[in-house]
Coordinates of C-alpha atoms in Angstrom, one line a residue:
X1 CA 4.8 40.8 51.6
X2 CA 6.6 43.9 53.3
X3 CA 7.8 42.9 56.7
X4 CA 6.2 46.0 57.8
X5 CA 3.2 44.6 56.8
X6 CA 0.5 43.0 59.2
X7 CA -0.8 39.4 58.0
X8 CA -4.3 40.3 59.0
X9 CA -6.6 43.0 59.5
X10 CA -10.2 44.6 60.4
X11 CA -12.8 44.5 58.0
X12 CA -16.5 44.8 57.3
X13 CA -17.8 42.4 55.0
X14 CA -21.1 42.2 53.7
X15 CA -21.9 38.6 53.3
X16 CA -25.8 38.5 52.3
X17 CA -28.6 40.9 52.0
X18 CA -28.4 42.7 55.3
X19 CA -25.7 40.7 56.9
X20 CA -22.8 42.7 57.7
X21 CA -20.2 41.1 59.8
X22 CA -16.9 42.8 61.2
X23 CA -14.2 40.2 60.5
X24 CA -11.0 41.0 62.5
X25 CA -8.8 38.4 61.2
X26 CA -9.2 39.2 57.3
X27 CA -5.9 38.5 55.3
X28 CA -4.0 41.0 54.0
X29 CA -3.4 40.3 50.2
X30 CA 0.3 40.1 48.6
X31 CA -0.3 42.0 45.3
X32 CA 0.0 40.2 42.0
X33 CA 1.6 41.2 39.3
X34 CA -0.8 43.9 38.2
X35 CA -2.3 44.6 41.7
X36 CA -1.4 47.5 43.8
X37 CA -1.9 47.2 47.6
X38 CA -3.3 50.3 49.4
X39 CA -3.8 51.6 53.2
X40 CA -7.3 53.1 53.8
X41 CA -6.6 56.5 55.4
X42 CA -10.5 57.2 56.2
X43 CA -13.8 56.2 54.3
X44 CA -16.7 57.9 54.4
X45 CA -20.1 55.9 54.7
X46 CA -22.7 56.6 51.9
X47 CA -26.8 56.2 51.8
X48 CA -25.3 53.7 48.4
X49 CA -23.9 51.6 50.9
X50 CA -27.4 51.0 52.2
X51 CA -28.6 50.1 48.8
X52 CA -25.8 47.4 48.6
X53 CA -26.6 46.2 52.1
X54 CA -30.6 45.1 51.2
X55 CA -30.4 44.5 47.6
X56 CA -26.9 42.6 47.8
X57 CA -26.3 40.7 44.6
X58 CA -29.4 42.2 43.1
X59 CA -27.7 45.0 43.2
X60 CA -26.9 46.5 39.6
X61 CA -23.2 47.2 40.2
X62 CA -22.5 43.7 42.2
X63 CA -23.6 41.7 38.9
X64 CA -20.6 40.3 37.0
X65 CA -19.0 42.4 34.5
X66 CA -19.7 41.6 31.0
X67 CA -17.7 43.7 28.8
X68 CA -14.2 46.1 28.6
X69 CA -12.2 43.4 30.0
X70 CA -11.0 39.7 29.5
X71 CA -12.9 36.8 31.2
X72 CA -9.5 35.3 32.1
X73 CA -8.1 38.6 33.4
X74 CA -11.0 38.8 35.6
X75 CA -10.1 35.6 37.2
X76 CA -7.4 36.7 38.4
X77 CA -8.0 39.8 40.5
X78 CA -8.0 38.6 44.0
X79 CA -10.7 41.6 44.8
X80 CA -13.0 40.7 42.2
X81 CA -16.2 39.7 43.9
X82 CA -19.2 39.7 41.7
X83 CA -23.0 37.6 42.9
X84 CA -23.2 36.4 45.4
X85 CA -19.5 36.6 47.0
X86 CA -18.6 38.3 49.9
X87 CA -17.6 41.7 49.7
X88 CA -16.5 44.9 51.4
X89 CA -18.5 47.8 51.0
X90 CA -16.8 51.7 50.9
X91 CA -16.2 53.4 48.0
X92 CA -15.8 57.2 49.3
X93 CA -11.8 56.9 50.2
X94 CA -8.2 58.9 50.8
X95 CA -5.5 55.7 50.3
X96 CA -1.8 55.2 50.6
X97 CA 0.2 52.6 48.5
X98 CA 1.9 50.6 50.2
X99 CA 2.6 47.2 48.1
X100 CA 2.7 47.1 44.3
X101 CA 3.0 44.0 41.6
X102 CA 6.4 43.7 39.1
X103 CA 3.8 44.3 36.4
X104 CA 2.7 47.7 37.5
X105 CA 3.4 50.9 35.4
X106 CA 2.1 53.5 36.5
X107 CA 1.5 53.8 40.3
X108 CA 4.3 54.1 43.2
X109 CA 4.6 52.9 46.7
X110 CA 4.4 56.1 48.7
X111 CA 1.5 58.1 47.0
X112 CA -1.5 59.5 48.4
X113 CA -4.9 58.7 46.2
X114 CA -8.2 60.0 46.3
X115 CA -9.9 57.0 44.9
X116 CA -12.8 57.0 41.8
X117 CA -14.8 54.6 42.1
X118 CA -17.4 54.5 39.2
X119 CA -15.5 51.7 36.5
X120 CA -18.1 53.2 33.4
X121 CA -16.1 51.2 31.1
X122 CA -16.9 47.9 32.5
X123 CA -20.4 46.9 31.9
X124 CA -22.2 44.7 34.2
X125 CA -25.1 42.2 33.6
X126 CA -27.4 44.1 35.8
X127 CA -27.5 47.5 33.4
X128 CA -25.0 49.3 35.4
X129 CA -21.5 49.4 35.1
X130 CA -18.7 47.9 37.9
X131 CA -17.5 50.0 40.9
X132 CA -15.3 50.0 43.8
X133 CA -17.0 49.0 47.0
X134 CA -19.7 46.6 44.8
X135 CA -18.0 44.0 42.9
X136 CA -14.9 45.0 43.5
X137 CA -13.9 44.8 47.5
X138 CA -14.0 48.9 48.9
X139 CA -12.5 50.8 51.5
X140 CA -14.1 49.3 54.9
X141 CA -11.1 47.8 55.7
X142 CA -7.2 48.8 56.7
X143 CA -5.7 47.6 53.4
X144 CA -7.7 46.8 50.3
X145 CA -6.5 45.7 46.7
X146 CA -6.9 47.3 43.3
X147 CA -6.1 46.1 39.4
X148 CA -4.0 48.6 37.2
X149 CA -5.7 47.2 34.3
X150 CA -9.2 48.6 35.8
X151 CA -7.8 51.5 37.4
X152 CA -6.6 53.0 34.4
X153 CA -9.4 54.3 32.2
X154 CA -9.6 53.8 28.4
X155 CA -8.4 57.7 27.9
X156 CA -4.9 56.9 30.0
X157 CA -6.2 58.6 33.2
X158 CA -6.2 57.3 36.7
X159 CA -8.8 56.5 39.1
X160 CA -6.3 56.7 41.7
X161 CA -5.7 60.7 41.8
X162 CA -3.0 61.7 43.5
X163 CA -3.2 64.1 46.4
X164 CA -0.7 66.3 48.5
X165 CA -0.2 65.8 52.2
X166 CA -1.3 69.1 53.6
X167 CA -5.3 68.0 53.9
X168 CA -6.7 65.6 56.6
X169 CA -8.0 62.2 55.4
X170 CA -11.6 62.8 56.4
X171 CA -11.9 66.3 53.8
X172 CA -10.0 64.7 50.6
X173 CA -12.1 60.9 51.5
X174 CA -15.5 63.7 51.1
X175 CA -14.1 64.4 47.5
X176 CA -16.4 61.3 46.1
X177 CA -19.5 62.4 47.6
X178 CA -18.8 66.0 46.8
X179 CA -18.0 65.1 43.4
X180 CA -21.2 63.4 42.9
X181 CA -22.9 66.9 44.2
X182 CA -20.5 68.8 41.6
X183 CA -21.7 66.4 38.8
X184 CA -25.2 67.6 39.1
X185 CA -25.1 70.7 38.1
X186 CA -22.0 70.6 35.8
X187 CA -22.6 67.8 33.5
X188 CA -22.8 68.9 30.2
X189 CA -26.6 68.5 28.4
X190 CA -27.0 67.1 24.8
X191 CA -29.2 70.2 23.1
X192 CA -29.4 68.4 19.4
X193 CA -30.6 65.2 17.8
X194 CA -27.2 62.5 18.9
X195 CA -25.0 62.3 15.5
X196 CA -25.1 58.9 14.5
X197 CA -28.0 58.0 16.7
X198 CA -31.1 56.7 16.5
X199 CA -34.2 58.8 15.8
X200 CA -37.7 58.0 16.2
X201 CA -40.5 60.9 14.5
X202 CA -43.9 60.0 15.5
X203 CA -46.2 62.3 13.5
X204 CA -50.2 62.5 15.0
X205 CA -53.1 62.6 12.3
X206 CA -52.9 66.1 11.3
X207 CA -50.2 67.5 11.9
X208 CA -46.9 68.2 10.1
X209 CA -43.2 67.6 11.6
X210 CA -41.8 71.0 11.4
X211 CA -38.2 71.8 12.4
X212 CA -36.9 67.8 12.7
X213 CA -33.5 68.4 10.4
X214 CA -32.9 71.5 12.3
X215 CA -32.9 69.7 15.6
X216 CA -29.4 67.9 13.8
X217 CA -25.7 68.1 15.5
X218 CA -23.5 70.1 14.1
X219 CA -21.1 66.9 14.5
X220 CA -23.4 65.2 11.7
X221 CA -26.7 63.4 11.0
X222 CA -28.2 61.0 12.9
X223 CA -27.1 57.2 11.5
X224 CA -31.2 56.4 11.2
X225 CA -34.7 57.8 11.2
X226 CA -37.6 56.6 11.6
X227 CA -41.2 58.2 10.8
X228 CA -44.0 56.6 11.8
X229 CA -48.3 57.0 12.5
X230 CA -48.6 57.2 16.7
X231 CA -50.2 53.6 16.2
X232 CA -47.1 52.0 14.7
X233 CA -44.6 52.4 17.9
X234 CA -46.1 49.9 20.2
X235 CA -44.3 47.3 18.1
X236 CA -40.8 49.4 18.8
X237 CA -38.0 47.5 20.4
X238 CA -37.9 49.1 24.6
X239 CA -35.3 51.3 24.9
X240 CA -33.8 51.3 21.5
X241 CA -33.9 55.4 20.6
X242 CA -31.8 57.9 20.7
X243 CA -34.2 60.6 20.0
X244 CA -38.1 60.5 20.0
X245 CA -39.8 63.6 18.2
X246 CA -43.6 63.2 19.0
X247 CA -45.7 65.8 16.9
X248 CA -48.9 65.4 18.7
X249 CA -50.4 65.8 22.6
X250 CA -52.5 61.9 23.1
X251 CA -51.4 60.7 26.6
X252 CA -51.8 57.1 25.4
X253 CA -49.0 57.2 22.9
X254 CA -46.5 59.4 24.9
X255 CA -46.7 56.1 27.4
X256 CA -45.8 53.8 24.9
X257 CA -42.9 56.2 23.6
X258 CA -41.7 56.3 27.2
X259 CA -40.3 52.6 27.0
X260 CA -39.2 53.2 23.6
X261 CA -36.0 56.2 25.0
X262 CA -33.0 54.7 25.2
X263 CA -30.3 55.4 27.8
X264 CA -29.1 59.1 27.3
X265 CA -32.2 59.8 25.2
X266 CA -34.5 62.8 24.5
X267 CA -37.6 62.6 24.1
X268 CA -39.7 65.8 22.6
X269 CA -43.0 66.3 22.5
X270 CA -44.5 69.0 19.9
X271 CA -48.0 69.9 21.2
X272 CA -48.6 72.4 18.3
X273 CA -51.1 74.6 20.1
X274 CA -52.9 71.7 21.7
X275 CA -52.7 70.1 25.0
X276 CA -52.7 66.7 26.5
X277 CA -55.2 67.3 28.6
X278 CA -54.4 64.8 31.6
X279 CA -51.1 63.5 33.8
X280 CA -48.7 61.4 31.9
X281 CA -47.0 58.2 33.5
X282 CA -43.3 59.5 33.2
X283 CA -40.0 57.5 33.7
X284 CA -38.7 59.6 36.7
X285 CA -36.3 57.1 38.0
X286 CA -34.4 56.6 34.6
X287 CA -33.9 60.8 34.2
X288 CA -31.6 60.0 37.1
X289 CA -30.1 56.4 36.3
X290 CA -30.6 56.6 32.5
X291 CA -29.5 59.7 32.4
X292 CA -33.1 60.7 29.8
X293 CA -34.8 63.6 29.2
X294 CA -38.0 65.7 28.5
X295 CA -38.4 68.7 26.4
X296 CA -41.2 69.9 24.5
X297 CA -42.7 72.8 23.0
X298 CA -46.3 74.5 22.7
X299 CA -45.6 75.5 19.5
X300 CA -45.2 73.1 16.5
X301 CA -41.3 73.9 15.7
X302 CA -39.4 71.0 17.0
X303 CA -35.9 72.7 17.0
X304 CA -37.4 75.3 19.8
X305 CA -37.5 72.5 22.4
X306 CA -33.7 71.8 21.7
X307 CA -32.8 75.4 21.8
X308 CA -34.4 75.6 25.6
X309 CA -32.0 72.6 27.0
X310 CA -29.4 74.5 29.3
X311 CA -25.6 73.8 28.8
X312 CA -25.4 72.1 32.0
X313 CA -27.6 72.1 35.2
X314 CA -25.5 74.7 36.8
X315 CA -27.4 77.0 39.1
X316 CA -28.1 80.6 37.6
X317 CA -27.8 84.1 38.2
X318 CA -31.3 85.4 40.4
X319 CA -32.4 81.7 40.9
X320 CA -34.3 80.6 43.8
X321 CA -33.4 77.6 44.5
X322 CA -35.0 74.9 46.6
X323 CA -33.7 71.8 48.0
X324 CA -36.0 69.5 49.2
X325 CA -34.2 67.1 51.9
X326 CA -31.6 69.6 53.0
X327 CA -30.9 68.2 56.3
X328 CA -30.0 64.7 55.1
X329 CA -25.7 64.5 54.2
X330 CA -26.5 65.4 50.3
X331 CA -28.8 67.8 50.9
X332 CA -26.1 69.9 53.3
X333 CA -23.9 69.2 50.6
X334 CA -26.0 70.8 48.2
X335 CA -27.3 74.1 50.0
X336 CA -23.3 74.4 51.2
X337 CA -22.1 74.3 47.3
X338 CA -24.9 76.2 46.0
X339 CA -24.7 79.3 49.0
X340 CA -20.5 79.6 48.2
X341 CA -21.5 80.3 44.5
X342 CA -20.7 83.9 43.7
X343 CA -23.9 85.0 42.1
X344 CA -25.8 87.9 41.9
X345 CA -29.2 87.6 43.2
X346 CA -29.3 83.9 44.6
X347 CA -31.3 82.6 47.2
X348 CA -31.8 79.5 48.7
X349 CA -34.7 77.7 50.3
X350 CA -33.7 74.1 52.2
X351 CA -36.7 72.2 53.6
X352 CA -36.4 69.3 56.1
X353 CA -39.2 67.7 58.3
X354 CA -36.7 66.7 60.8
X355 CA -36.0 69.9 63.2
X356 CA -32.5 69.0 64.2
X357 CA -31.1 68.3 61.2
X358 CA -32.2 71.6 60.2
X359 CA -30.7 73.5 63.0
X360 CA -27.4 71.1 62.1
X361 CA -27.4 72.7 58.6
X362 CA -28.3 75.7 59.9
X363 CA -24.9 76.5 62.0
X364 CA -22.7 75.3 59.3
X365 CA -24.8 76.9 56.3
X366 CA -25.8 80.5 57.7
X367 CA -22.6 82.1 58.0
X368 CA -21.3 81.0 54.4
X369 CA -24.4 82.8 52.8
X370 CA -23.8 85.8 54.6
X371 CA -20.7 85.7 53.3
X372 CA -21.3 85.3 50.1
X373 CA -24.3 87.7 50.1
X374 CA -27.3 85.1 49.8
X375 CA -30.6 85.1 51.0
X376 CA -31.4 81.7 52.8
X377 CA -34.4 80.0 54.6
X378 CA -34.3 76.9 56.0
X379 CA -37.8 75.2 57.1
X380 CA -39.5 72.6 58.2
X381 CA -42.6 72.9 55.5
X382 CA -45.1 71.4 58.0
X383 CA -44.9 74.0 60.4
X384 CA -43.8 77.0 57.5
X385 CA -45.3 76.8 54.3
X386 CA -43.9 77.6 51.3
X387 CA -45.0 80.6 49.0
X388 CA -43.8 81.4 45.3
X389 CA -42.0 79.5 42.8
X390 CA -38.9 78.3 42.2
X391 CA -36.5 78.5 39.0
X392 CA -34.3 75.4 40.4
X393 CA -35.4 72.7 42.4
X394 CA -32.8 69.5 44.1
X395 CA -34.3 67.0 45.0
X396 CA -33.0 64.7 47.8
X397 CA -35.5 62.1 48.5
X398 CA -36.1 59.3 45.8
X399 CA -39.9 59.8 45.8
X400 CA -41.8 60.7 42.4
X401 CA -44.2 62.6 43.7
X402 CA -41.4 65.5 44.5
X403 CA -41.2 65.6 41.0
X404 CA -44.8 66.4 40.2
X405 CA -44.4 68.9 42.8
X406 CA -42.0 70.7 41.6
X407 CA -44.0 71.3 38.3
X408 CA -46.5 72.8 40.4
X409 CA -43.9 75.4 41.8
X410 CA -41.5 75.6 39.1
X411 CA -41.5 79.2 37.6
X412 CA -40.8 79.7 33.8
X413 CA -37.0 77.9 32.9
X414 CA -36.9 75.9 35.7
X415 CA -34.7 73.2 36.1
X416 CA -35.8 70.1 38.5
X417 CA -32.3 68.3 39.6
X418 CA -33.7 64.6 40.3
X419 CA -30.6 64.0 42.4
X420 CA -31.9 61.1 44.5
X421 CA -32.2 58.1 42.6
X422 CA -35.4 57.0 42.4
X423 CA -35.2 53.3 41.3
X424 CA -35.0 53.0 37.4
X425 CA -38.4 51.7 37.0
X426 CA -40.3 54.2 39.1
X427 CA -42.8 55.8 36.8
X428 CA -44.7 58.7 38.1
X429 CA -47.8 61.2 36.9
X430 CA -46.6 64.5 35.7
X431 CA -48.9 67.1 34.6
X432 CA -46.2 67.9 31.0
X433 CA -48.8 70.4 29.7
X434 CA -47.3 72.9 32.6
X435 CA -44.3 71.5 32.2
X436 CA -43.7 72.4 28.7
X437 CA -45.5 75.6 29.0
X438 CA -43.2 76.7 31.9
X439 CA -39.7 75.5 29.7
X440 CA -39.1 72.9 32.7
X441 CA -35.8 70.8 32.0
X442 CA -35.6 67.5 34.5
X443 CA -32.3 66.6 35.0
X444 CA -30.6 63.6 36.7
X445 CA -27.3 62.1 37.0
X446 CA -25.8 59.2 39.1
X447 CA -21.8 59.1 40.2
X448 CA -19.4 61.1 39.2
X449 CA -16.2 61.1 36.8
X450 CA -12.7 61.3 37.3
X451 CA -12.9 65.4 36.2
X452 CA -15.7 66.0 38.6
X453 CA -13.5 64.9 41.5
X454 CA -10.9 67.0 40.2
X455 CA -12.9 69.8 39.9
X456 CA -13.7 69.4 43.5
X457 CA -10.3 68.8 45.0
X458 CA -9.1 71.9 43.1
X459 CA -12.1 73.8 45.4
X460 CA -10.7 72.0 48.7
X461 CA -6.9 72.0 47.6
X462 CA -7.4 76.3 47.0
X463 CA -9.2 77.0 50.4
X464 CA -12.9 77.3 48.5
X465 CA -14.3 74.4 50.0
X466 CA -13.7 72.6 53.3
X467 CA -15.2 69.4 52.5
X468 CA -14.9 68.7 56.9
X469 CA -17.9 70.9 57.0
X470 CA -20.3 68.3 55.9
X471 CA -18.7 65.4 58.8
X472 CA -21.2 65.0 61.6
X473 CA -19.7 62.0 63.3
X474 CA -16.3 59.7 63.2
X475 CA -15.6 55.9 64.1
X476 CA -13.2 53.4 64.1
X477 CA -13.8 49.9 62.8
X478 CA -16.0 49.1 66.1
X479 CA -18.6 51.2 65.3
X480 CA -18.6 50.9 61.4
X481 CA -21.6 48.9 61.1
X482 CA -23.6 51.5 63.8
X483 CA -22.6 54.2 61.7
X484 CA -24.5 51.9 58.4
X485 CA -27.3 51.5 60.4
X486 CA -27.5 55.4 61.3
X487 CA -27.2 56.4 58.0
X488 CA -30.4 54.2 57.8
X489 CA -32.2 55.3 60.6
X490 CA -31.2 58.8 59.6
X491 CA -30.1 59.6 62.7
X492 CA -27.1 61.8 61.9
X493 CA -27.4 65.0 60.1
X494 CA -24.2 65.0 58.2
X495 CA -21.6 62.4 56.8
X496 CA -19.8 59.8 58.9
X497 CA -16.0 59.0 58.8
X498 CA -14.7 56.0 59.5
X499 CA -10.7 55.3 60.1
X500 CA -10.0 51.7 59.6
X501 CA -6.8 51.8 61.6
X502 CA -8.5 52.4 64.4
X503 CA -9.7 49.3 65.7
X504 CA -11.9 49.8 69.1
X505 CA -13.5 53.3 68.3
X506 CA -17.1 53.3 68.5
X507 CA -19.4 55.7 66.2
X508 CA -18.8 59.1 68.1
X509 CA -21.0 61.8 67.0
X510 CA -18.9 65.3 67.0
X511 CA -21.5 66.4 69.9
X512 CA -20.4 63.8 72.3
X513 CA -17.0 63.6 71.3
X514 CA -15.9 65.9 74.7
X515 CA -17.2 62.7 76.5
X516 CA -14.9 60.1 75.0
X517 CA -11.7 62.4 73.3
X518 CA -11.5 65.6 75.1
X519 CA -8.0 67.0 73.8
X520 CA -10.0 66.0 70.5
X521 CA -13.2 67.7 70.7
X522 CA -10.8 71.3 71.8
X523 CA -9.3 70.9 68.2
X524 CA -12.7 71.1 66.3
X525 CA -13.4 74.5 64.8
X526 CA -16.6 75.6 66.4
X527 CA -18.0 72.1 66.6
X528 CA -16.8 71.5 62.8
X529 CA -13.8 68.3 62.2
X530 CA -10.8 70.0 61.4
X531 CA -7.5 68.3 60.0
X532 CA -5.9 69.1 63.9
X533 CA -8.2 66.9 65.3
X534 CA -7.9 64.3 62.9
X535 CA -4.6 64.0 63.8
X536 CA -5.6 64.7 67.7
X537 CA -7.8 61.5 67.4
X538 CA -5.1 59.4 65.7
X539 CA -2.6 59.7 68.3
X540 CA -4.7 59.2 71.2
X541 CA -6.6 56.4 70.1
X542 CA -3.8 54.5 68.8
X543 CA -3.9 55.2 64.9
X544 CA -0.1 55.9 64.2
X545 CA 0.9 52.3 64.1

């Protein structure tokens, strides 16, 4: 170890389902040979924090890894802690190396990383996939380890991306979440039957399956297809399609064909002139975490369904968009992204029941869109009602019932962004009959990938973005576990950052932070952080060290 090196350091641990424990004596890890040793700049606390904190080692992404890497390798990673193990949360992070292993290739001491997080090519026994912050020990600490053999993904690139020195810690550390926001809408949707896939062709008594080899990728066939009577699916293997064509409008059998979607899947439903007639039990929580779709047509040519999936979720020219929880740290996210797009004809509606958070969004939000020329309302829907429909809808609260909703409102090619992430098994009633008539498209996604951050610290890197605008309060190590429980309580409007090397700061709101760091609270830019009080803060409260 460095002798600049401390042997210990501050740390929050989360040792059992809400048990969260600031550990001020935690060792600082020598790297082995493949390990690289970085200091935490600032981490920004995350609503999927909370989801680790009750669910623990339930939690998908805490599970053991089964897959993409060696048993034995595993082993060996000092920050490896699957089950039941102790961990430390954080996984939205700026980082400096400061320690590497003989072994390591490809990283330096001396280079500043934005950090991805999301390991997608290690599979873990819960159905989810490894991460930084879950099974692997995060960024809620001063010094934290990682593994070049996960940190490189199977393409060659990095998770650790490097960054210049010319943006505070707090606005390149908001990358992750913004990334997750960017991710949303620019994903790229699957608009054919998956070459080499899987495909299910359920035909009703009657009708004819019209249009299926039409539905096929350019890229080739799919590997196998099955056609079968609506009465022989229940026997299906859960899970084990690609594709699901359903030529037919029976509510009882689009249930069934529900389970059968596999991960990625599209399922289309052919109502040939007919309708179902009744709500359907829907899988809303895997559109977000499974990543499934819904298409269908009124018509009886499957390949029209296909043709209607958009490219990507991106917002469009003339929508009116609503976002349904815009107060909360996403939903400012996503009503700041969406009002800097440079699109004719936009407008934006954010709804919030919570008065303050709105006004909070309000001051940051309102003189972007009058910028960028567009029109935007935000409302507490109990007190103003909503009137019209909307051609895009985000969706910030993981309840299914939003989702129904937004059917109900949704004008003709509307796409419904299921952002929040309903838990996988959530099913909910959905009246598809308007759904298909109005071309909906539900869309979800969960993370974000190494591009997506890219794409996002290009924005903030070129003066289109300042991620800072989102930060609603800051901490040091001493109020860490406050600022957890606020994101639970939902008492803060924006994000929190926290900077590990700062020891004894409490959770200090940007309101109140004339009361504790005056010389700090003149550097902010009309009440937003700014990179000049970031470095205000660390010199007065001891952070250079």
């Amino acid at each position: 170890m460095a002798a600049s090196l401390p042997e210990t350091q501050y740390a929050v641990q989360l040792v059992g389902p809400d048990a969260l424990r600031l550990n001020t004596s935690k060792p600082v890890p020598t790297p082995g040979p493949h390990e690289i040793l970085v200091k935490v700049e600032a981490v920004g606390l995350c609503f999927s924090d909370l989801k680790l904190l009750k669910q623990f080692d339930k939690h998908a992404r805490k599970t053991e890894i089964i897959g993409g890497i060696e048993p034995e390798v595993l082993k060996g990673i000092q920050s490896y802690q699957p089950g039941g193990l102790p961990t430390v949360p954080g996984h939205e992070l700026v980082c400096r190396i400061v320690a590497i292993g003989d072994q390591v290739k490809q990283h330096q001491v001396g280079q500043r990383c934005l950090v991805q997080t999301d390991y997608r090519q290690l599979p873990t026994a819960g159905g989810s996939n490894a991460a930084f912050g879950y099974n692997f020990e995060g960024g809620l600490q001063e010094y934290t380890l990682l593994d070049e053999r996960v940190v490189i993904a199977p393409d060659g690139d990095r998770f650790l991306i490097p960054v210049g020195e010319d943006k505070s810690a707090s606005a390149v550390a908001l990358v992750e979440p913004w990334a997750c926001v960017e991710a949303s809408y620019v994903t790229r949707e699957r608009n054919t039957v998956k070459a080499g896939g899987r495909l299910l062709v359920v035909v009703a008594e009657g009708r004819q399956a019209k249009g299926v080899n039409e539905c096929f990728s350019p890229d080739g066939e799919p590997a196998e297809v099955q056609t079968l009577l609506p009465s022989a699916v229940a026997d299906l293997a859960d899970e084990s399609f690609d594709d699901i064509v359903y030529f037919g409008s029976d509510k009882a059998t689009i249930d069934v064909l529900n389970d059968k979607l596999a991960v990625g899947g599209i399922i289309n439903i052919v109502l040939g002139g007919r309708s179902i007639g009744q709500v359907v039990s829907v899988g809303v929580g895997r559109v977000h975490y499974g990543m499934t779709r819904w298409v269908g047509t009124v018509g009886d040519d499957a390949a029209e369904s296909y043709r209607h999936i958009p490219a990507t979720g991106e917002i469009r020219a003339n929508d009116r968009v609503l976002v349904v929880g815009a107060g909360g740290p996403m939903g400012q996210m996503h009503v700041i992204r969406n009002v800097c797009l440079t699109l004719s004809g936009l407008s934006v509606v954010g709804t919030d029941l919570d008065i303050p958070r709105i006004d909070s969004l309000r001051l940051k939000a309102e003189p972007m869109a009058k910028k960028n020329h567009v029109a935007l309302r935000l409302v507490n829907p109990q007190q103003e009602p909503l009137d019209g429909t909307f051609t895009y809808f985000a969706l910030m609260a993981p309840v299914g019932a939003l989702v129904a909703d937004a059917i109900q409102r949704a004008g003709e090619g509307a796409i419904i962004n299921i952002f929040a992430g309903i838990p996988a098994p959530v099913r909910q009633d959905l009246d598809l009959d308007a759904y298909i008539a109005k071309r909906g498209f539900l869309l979800g996604t969960s993370g974000s990938t190494i591009e997506d951050m890219r794409i996002v610290l290009r924005k903030v890197e070129g003066g289109q973005l300042d991620t800072n605008a989102s930060v609603d309060a800051i901490s040091g190590m001493a109020g860490a576990t406050d600022g957890i429980a606020a994101v639970e309580n939902r008492t803060l409007a924006g994000k929190i950052i926290v900077y590990p090397m700062l020891h004894d700061v409490g959770l200090i709101p940007l309101t109140e932070l004339h009361t504790r760091f005056p010389t700090v609270a003149e550097k902010l830019d009309h009440g937003k952080w700014t990179r000049a009080a970031e470095q205000e803060l660390l010199r007065v409260a001891g952070g250079n060290g």
